[in-house]
Short mmCIF file of C-alpha atoms in Angstrom, two decimals:
data_model
loop_
_atom_site.label_atom_id
_atom_site.label_comp_id
_atom_site.label_asym_id
_atom_site.label_seq_id
_atom_site.Cartn_x
_atom_site.Cartn_y
_atom_site.Cartn_z
CA MET P 11 112.58 163.36 115.94
CA ARG P 12 111.73 159.75 115.10
CA LEU P 13 109.16 160.93 112.52
CA LEU P 14 111.86 163.03 110.86
CA GLU P 15 114.23 160.04 110.80
CA ASN P 16 111.51 157.88 109.23
CA LEU P 17 110.93 160.54 106.60
CA LEU P 18 114.60 160.93 105.67
CA GLN P 19 115.09 157.15 105.56
CA GLY P 20 111.88 156.47 103.62
CA ASP P 21 111.84 154.51 100.40
CA GLY P 22 112.84 156.59 97.42
CA TRP P 23 113.98 159.64 99.44
CA SER P 24 117.05 161.53 98.22
CA PRO P 25 118.33 165.10 98.28
CA LEU P 26 117.49 165.32 94.57
CA LEU P 27 113.89 164.32 95.26
CA GLY P 28 113.68 166.89 98.02
CA PHE P 29 114.92 169.54 95.61
CA ARG P 30 112.36 168.50 93.02
CA LEU P 31 109.54 168.65 95.55
CA VAL P 32 110.53 172.17 96.52
CA ALA P 33 111.01 173.17 92.88
CA GLY P 34 107.59 171.77 91.90
CA CYS P 35 105.88 173.69 94.68
CA VAL P 36 107.66 176.95 93.90
CA LEU P 37 107.06 176.62 90.15
CA ALA P 38 103.35 175.92 90.65
CA PHE P 39 103.12 178.88 93.01
CA LEU P 40 104.75 181.27 90.51
CA LEU P 41 102.65 180.01 87.61
CA ALA P 42 99.44 180.49 89.58
CA TRP P 43 100.62 183.90 90.84
CA VAL P 44 101.15 185.05 87.25
CA GLY P 45 98.32 183.10 85.64
CA THR P 46 95.46 183.94 88.00
CA PRO P 47 95.26 187.64 87.04
CA MET P 48 95.31 186.59 83.37
CA ALA P 49 92.43 184.17 83.98
CA ARG P 50 90.56 186.89 85.86
CA GLU P 51 90.98 189.31 82.96
CA ALA P 52 89.71 186.71 80.52
CA ALA P 53 86.69 185.95 82.72
CA LEU P 54 85.77 189.63 82.97
CA ARG P 55 86.17 190.11 79.25
CA PHE P 56 83.88 187.19 78.38
CA GLY P 57 81.40 187.75 81.22
CA VAL P 58 82.26 184.58 83.15
CA VAL P 59 81.46 186.14 86.52
CA ASP P 60 79.56 185.51 89.71
CA SER P 61 77.03 188.31 90.04
CA PRO P 62 75.52 189.40 93.39
CA ASP P 63 71.93 188.34 94.00
CA GLY P 64 71.29 189.90 97.43
CA HIS P 65 70.79 186.42 98.94
CA LEU P 66 73.70 184.01 98.97
CA LYS P 67 75.95 186.10 96.74
CA GLN P 68 76.40 189.30 98.69
CA GLN P 69 79.58 190.68 97.13
CA ARG P 70 79.30 194.33 96.06
CA GLU P 71 80.10 193.70 92.38
CA PRO P 72 80.53 190.75 90.01
CA VAL P 73 83.61 188.61 90.73
CA ALA P 74 85.42 186.71 87.99
CA TYR P 75 85.44 182.95 87.75
CA LEU P 76 88.19 180.93 85.95
CA GLY P 77 90.58 181.06 88.91
CA GLY P 78 90.25 177.27 88.99
CA LEU P 79 91.53 177.11 85.41
CA ALA P 80 94.68 178.97 86.46
CA VAL P 81 95.15 176.58 89.39
CA PHE P 82 94.69 173.52 87.19
CA VAL P 83 97.02 174.68 84.40
CA SER P 84 99.68 175.73 86.93
CA PHE P 85 99.38 172.35 88.64
CA LEU P 86 99.66 170.46 85.35
CA LEU P 87 102.62 172.45 84.00
CA ALA P 88 104.61 172.36 87.22
CA LEU P 89 104.03 168.64 87.70
CA GLY P 90 105.02 167.87 84.10
CA MET P 91 108.20 169.96 84.34
CA THR P 92 109.49 168.43 87.60
CA PHE P 93 108.33 164.80 87.87
CA GLU P 94 107.89 161.67 85.77
CA PHE P 95 104.41 160.20 85.38
CA ASP P 96 103.79 156.62 86.40
CA HIS P 97 100.61 154.65 85.65
CA GLU P 98 98.82 155.74 88.82
CA LEU P 99 99.74 159.40 88.43
CA LEU P 100 98.60 159.44 84.79
CA ALA P 101 95.21 158.06 85.84
CA LEU P 102 94.90 160.73 88.52
CA LEU P 103 95.77 163.46 86.02
CA LEU P 104 93.32 162.17 83.42
CA ALA P 105 90.48 162.01 85.97
CA ALA P 106 91.36 165.48 87.25
CA THR P 107 91.36 166.81 83.69
CA ILE P 108 87.90 165.40 83.10
CA VAL P 109 86.35 167.07 86.13
CA ALA P 110 88.25 170.33 85.54
CA THR P 111 86.91 170.42 81.99
CA LEU P 112 83.37 169.71 83.20
CA GLY P 113 83.65 172.48 85.77
CA LEU P 114 84.98 174.90 83.17
CA ILE P 115 82.02 174.23 80.92
CA ASP P 116 79.71 174.68 83.88
CA ASP P 117 81.36 178.02 84.72
CA PHE P 118 80.19 179.19 81.31
CA GLY P 119 76.66 178.16 82.32
CA VAL P 120 76.06 175.58 79.59
CA LEU P 121 76.16 172.30 81.54
CA THR P 122 73.23 170.61 83.24
CA PRO P 123 73.61 169.17 86.76
CA ARG P 124 72.89 165.68 85.42
CA ALA P 125 75.65 165.95 82.81
CA LYS P 126 78.07 167.23 85.44
CA VAL P 127 77.43 164.29 87.75
CA LEU P 128 77.66 161.85 84.84
CA GLY P 129 81.05 163.30 83.95
CA GLN P 130 82.23 162.79 87.53
CA PHE P 131 81.27 159.13 87.31
CA VAL P 132 83.33 158.84 84.09
CA ALA P 133 86.34 160.33 85.91
CA VAL P 134 85.90 157.83 88.75
CA PHE P 135 85.62 155.01 86.22
CA VAL P 136 89.01 156.04 84.79
CA LEU P 137 90.55 155.73 88.25
CA LEU P 138 88.89 152.37 88.92
CA ARG P 139 90.21 150.98 85.63
CA SER P 140 93.71 151.95 86.77
CA ASP P 141 93.17 150.29 90.18
CA VAL P 142 93.16 153.67 91.90
CA ALA P 143 90.55 152.77 94.47
CA VAL P 144 89.87 152.12 98.13
CA HIS P 145 91.74 148.98 99.21
CA LEU P 146 90.29 147.88 102.52
CA SER P 147 90.86 144.14 102.80
CA PHE P 148 87.88 143.56 105.10
CA LEU P 149 85.46 144.75 102.38
CA PRO P 150 84.30 142.63 99.42
CA TRP P 151 85.30 143.92 95.97
CA TRP P 152 81.89 145.40 95.17
CA ALA P 153 81.86 147.31 98.49
CA ARG P 154 85.32 148.73 97.72
CA VAL P 155 84.06 149.93 94.35
CA LEU P 156 80.98 151.47 95.93
CA VAL P 157 83.00 153.22 98.63
CA THR P 158 85.40 154.56 95.99
CA VAL P 159 82.59 156.02 93.91
CA VAL P 160 80.80 157.57 96.87
CA TRP P 161 84.03 158.96 98.31
CA LEU P 162 85.29 160.58 95.10
CA VAL P 163 81.97 161.93 93.80
CA GLY P 164 81.03 163.03 97.30
CA LEU P 165 84.28 164.86 97.97
CA SER P 166 84.27 166.56 94.56
CA ASN P 167 80.86 168.00 95.28
CA ALA P 168 81.75 168.71 98.92
CA PHE P 169 84.50 171.12 97.81
CA ASN P 170 82.08 172.58 95.29
CA LEU P 171 79.56 173.19 98.09
CA VAL P 172 82.04 174.62 100.59
CA ASP P 173 83.29 177.15 98.05
CA ILE P 174 80.83 179.75 99.35
CA MET P 175 83.18 182.26 100.96
CA ASP P 176 86.28 184.15 99.84
CA GLY P 177 89.41 182.06 100.40
CA LEU P 178 87.60 179.18 102.06
CA ALA P 179 87.83 176.24 99.65
CA SER P 180 91.29 177.15 98.41
CA GLY P 181 92.71 177.64 101.92
CA VAL P 182 91.14 174.46 103.26
CA GLY P 183 92.52 172.68 100.20
CA VAL P 184 96.04 173.87 101.04
CA ILE P 185 95.71 172.68 104.64
CA ALA P 186 94.30 169.26 103.68
CA ALA P 187 96.93 168.76 100.98
CA THR P 188 99.70 169.65 103.48
CA PHE P 189 98.61 166.95 105.94
CA LEU P 190 98.21 164.44 103.13
CA LEU P 191 101.72 165.35 102.01
CA VAL P 192 103.06 164.58 105.48
CA VAL P 193 101.39 161.17 105.54
CA ALA P 194 102.57 160.41 101.99
CA LEU P 195 106.19 161.28 102.87
CA LEU P 196 106.09 159.22 106.06
CA ASN P 197 104.81 156.26 104.01
CA GLY P 198 107.43 156.69 101.27
CA ARG P 199 104.78 157.48 98.63
CA MET P 200 106.89 159.96 96.70
CA GLU P 201 104.69 160.08 93.61
CA VAL P 202 101.76 161.07 95.84
CA ALA P 203 103.96 163.60 97.62
CA ALA P 204 104.86 165.13 94.24
CA LEU P 205 101.22 165.59 93.34
CA THR P 206 100.24 167.12 96.67
CA VAL P 207 103.18 169.50 96.89
CA VAL P 208 102.47 170.90 93.42
CA LEU P 209 98.79 171.29 94.30
CA ILE P 210 99.79 173.21 97.46
CA GLY P 211 101.92 175.58 95.41
CA ALA P 212 99.22 176.24 92.82
CA LEU P 213 96.56 176.89 95.48
CA LEU P 214 98.86 179.22 97.45
CA GLY P 215 99.58 181.26 94.32
CA PHE P 216 95.84 181.52 93.66
CA LEU P 217 94.99 182.29 97.28
CA ARG P 218 96.83 185.60 96.98
CA PHE P 219 93.90 186.77 94.82
CA ASN P 220 91.15 184.76 96.49
CA PHE P 221 91.59 185.71 100.14
CA PRO P 222 88.98 188.22 101.35
CA PRO P 223 88.09 190.40 99.60
CA ALA P 224 88.39 188.01 96.62
CA ALA P 225 89.21 189.34 93.17
CA VAL P 226 88.60 185.94 91.54
CA TYR P 227 86.85 182.69 92.41
CA LEU P 228 87.77 179.06 91.88
CA GLY P 229 84.52 178.32 90.10
CA ASP P 230 83.33 174.79 89.47
CA CYS P 231 86.46 174.10 87.43
CA GLY P 232 88.66 174.63 90.46
CA SER P 233 86.49 173.25 93.23
CA LEU P 234 85.69 169.99 91.42
CA PHE P 235 89.33 169.54 90.44
CA VAL P 236 90.62 170.16 93.96
CA GLY P 237 87.96 167.91 95.53
CA LEU P 238 88.58 164.96 93.23
CA THR P 239 92.39 165.29 93.42
CA LEU P 240 92.47 165.43 97.21
CA GLY P 241 89.97 162.58 97.41
CA ALA P 242 92.06 160.39 95.13
CA VAL P 243 95.30 161.25 96.96
CA ALA P 244 93.71 160.49 100.33
CA MET P 245 92.44 157.20 99.00
CA VAL P 246 95.72 155.72 97.76
CA ILE P 247 97.86 156.37 100.87
CA ASP P 248 98.28 153.52 103.36
CA TYR P 249 97.19 154.53 106.86
CA THR P 250 97.01 151.11 108.54
CA GLY P 251 100.66 150.09 108.93
CA ARG P 252 100.63 150.92 112.65
CA ASN P 253 96.93 151.31 113.41
CA PRO P 254 94.26 149.01 111.91
CA LEU P 255 91.76 151.88 112.24
CA GLY P 256 94.13 154.39 110.64
CA PHE P 257 91.97 154.44 107.51
CA VAL P 258 89.68 156.97 109.26
CA ALA P 259 92.49 159.57 109.10
CA PRO P 260 91.24 161.17 105.83
CA LEU P 261 87.88 161.83 107.50
CA PHE P 262 89.67 164.17 109.90
CA ILE P 263 92.01 165.69 107.31
CA LEU P 264 89.09 166.49 104.97
CA ALA P 265 86.53 167.10 107.71
CA VAL P 266 85.60 170.71 106.81
CA PRO P 267 84.04 170.03 103.37
CA LEU P 268 82.61 166.68 104.50
CA VAL P 269 80.97 168.14 107.60
CA ASP P 270 79.56 171.12 105.74
CA THR P 271 78.05 168.87 103.06
CA ALA P 272 76.40 166.65 105.65
CA TYR P 273 75.23 169.71 107.58
CA VAL P 274 73.53 171.48 104.67
CA THR P 275 71.97 168.18 103.55
CA VAL P 276 70.38 167.61 106.95
CA LEU P 277 69.16 171.19 107.35
CA ARG P 278 67.72 171.38 103.86
CA LEU P 279 65.90 168.06 104.22
CA ARG P 280 64.48 169.16 107.59
CA ALA P 281 63.27 172.39 106.00
CA GLY P 282 61.70 170.53 103.07
CA ARG P 283 64.10 172.04 100.52
CA LYS P 284 65.89 170.22 97.71
CA ILE P 285 69.44 169.43 98.75
CA TYR P 286 70.96 170.80 95.52
CA HIS P 287 69.31 174.22 95.78
CA GLY P 288 71.47 176.92 97.36
CA SER P 289 70.58 178.19 100.83
CA PRO P 290 72.44 179.92 103.69
CA ASP P 291 72.63 176.67 105.68
CA HIS P 292 76.40 176.24 105.39
CA PHE P 293 78.15 176.26 108.73
CA PRO P 294 80.75 178.84 107.57
CA LEU P 295 77.95 181.31 106.78
CA ARG P 296 76.38 180.70 110.19
CA LEU P 297 79.76 181.05 111.87
CA ARG P 298 80.31 184.36 110.11
CA ARG P 299 77.03 185.61 111.56
CA ARG P 300 78.19 184.45 115.03
CA LEU P 301 81.49 186.30 114.57
CA GLY P 302 79.87 189.57 113.67
CA GLY P 303 79.96 189.37 109.90
CA SER P 304 83.72 189.37 109.24
CA THR P 305 84.58 187.07 106.32
CA ALA P 306 88.32 187.23 106.99
CA ALA P 307 87.90 186.32 110.67
CA THR P 308 85.55 183.47 109.75
CA VAL P 309 87.90 182.04 107.15
CA LEU P 310 90.90 182.24 109.48
CA THR P 311 88.89 180.51 112.23
CA ILE P 312 87.99 177.69 109.86
CA TYR P 313 91.65 177.44 108.80
CA GLY P 314 92.46 176.89 112.46
CA LEU P 315 89.81 174.21 112.79
CA ALA P 316 91.01 172.48 109.61
CA THR P 317 94.58 172.53 110.93
CA LEU P 318 93.54 171.07 114.28
CA LEU P 319 91.51 168.32 112.63
CA GLY P 320 94.28 167.59 110.14
CA GLY P 321 96.73 167.20 112.99
CA VAL P 322 94.33 164.73 114.63
CA GLY P 323 94.18 162.85 111.33
CA VAL P 324 97.95 162.43 111.19
CA ALA P 325 98.07 161.44 114.87
CA VAL P 326 95.42 158.75 114.29
CA VAL P 327 97.83 156.93 111.98
CA TYR P 328 100.06 156.29 115.02
CA LEU P 329 97.44 155.71 117.73
CA SER P 330 96.11 152.42 119.05
CA PRO P 331 92.66 151.28 117.92
CA LEU P 332 91.19 152.05 121.36
CA ALA P 333 92.70 155.54 121.39
CA THR P 334 91.37 156.10 117.86
CA VAL P 335 87.83 155.29 118.99
CA VAL P 336 88.13 157.63 121.97
CA VAL P 337 89.55 160.47 119.86
CA ALA P 338 86.87 160.00 117.21
CA ALA P 339 84.14 160.08 119.84
CA VAL P 340 85.50 163.24 121.47
CA VAL P 341 86.02 165.06 118.19
CA GLY P 342 82.64 163.91 116.88
CA ALA P 343 80.89 165.15 120.00
CA GLY P 344 82.66 168.50 119.71
CA VAL P 345 81.71 168.86 116.04
CA VAL P 346 78.06 168.00 116.70
CA ALA P 347 77.89 170.44 119.62
CA GLY P 348 79.33 173.18 117.46
CA LEU P 349 76.90 172.50 114.63
CA VAL P 350 73.93 172.51 117.01
CA TRP P 351 75.13 175.86 118.38
CA LEU P 352 75.34 177.24 114.86
CA ALA P 353 71.94 175.83 113.90
CA ALA P 354 70.36 178.28 116.35
CA VAL P 355 71.66 181.24 114.33
CA ASP P 356 68.95 183.25 112.63
CA MET P 357 69.97 183.36 108.98
CA GLY P 358 67.21 185.78 107.96
CA ALA P 359 68.15 188.90 106.02
CA ARG P 360 69.82 191.76 107.86
#
């Protein structure tokens, strides 16, 4: 009840703002609901599809990309029609546009990995110039810049990597954005709340066509856009008002893509493979094998895990430093144990 009181009494809150938040979410949802089939049709017409290869891509027939374009356009239109843009929000939108454009070009198969990474650095530079960065007072300025770059580029590519199963990246994005929305509202960051609520609506409208069996994929356009946007949103919210260690909250809220990226990196290095070459090392793929091969059951299980971890992330904001350390140790031990259990799965062909 006290959290609800804090929310309703937060800076900038009003019934009109509440209406606009709901309107932005609903509008983004409807735009994505209508726009995603159109993007799918365009992708099929121009051959922008993900074709099965019998290895990692085991769908029965080619699946259209460009779903991410529908998500991005829906997000942009809904945000522009319901909220004003301040300096920080404009920087976020410009950076998101850069990575969405890069991803779209890559979906057409004409962008090299080096150019894609360079473009991500340009997007991060835009945010840094607008002072959208990590602000941890105990770090020197150069360390804050380094952490910002690693966080944003890393999370963009983490969502790109975790987009390996129908409905996974989009659903996890909805869950992460929802918990970031809660923290933003409790902190009175209404411009951040506006961005997250519109992203939730756009992803939910898209998820209708992306949940197993998927008719359309996010593609690099969508996964890079969602990753950078959530990373930037997570970065600008204040988590340390009650808990000096509250800044670790985003690590819980965005744990699924971060853990999967670290997991595949370790397994590929141990196997002597290049970390950017695709392989069935992702923990969702191993979990699916453990669960008997059901994609829907696997995705729903990971949704549950993401929700649990997101709840822990919000709770951390209100815990004591000692309790934060204990919770982090317990959760970390549980995650490691689960990953070790999954590492024993034989991922050979069946």
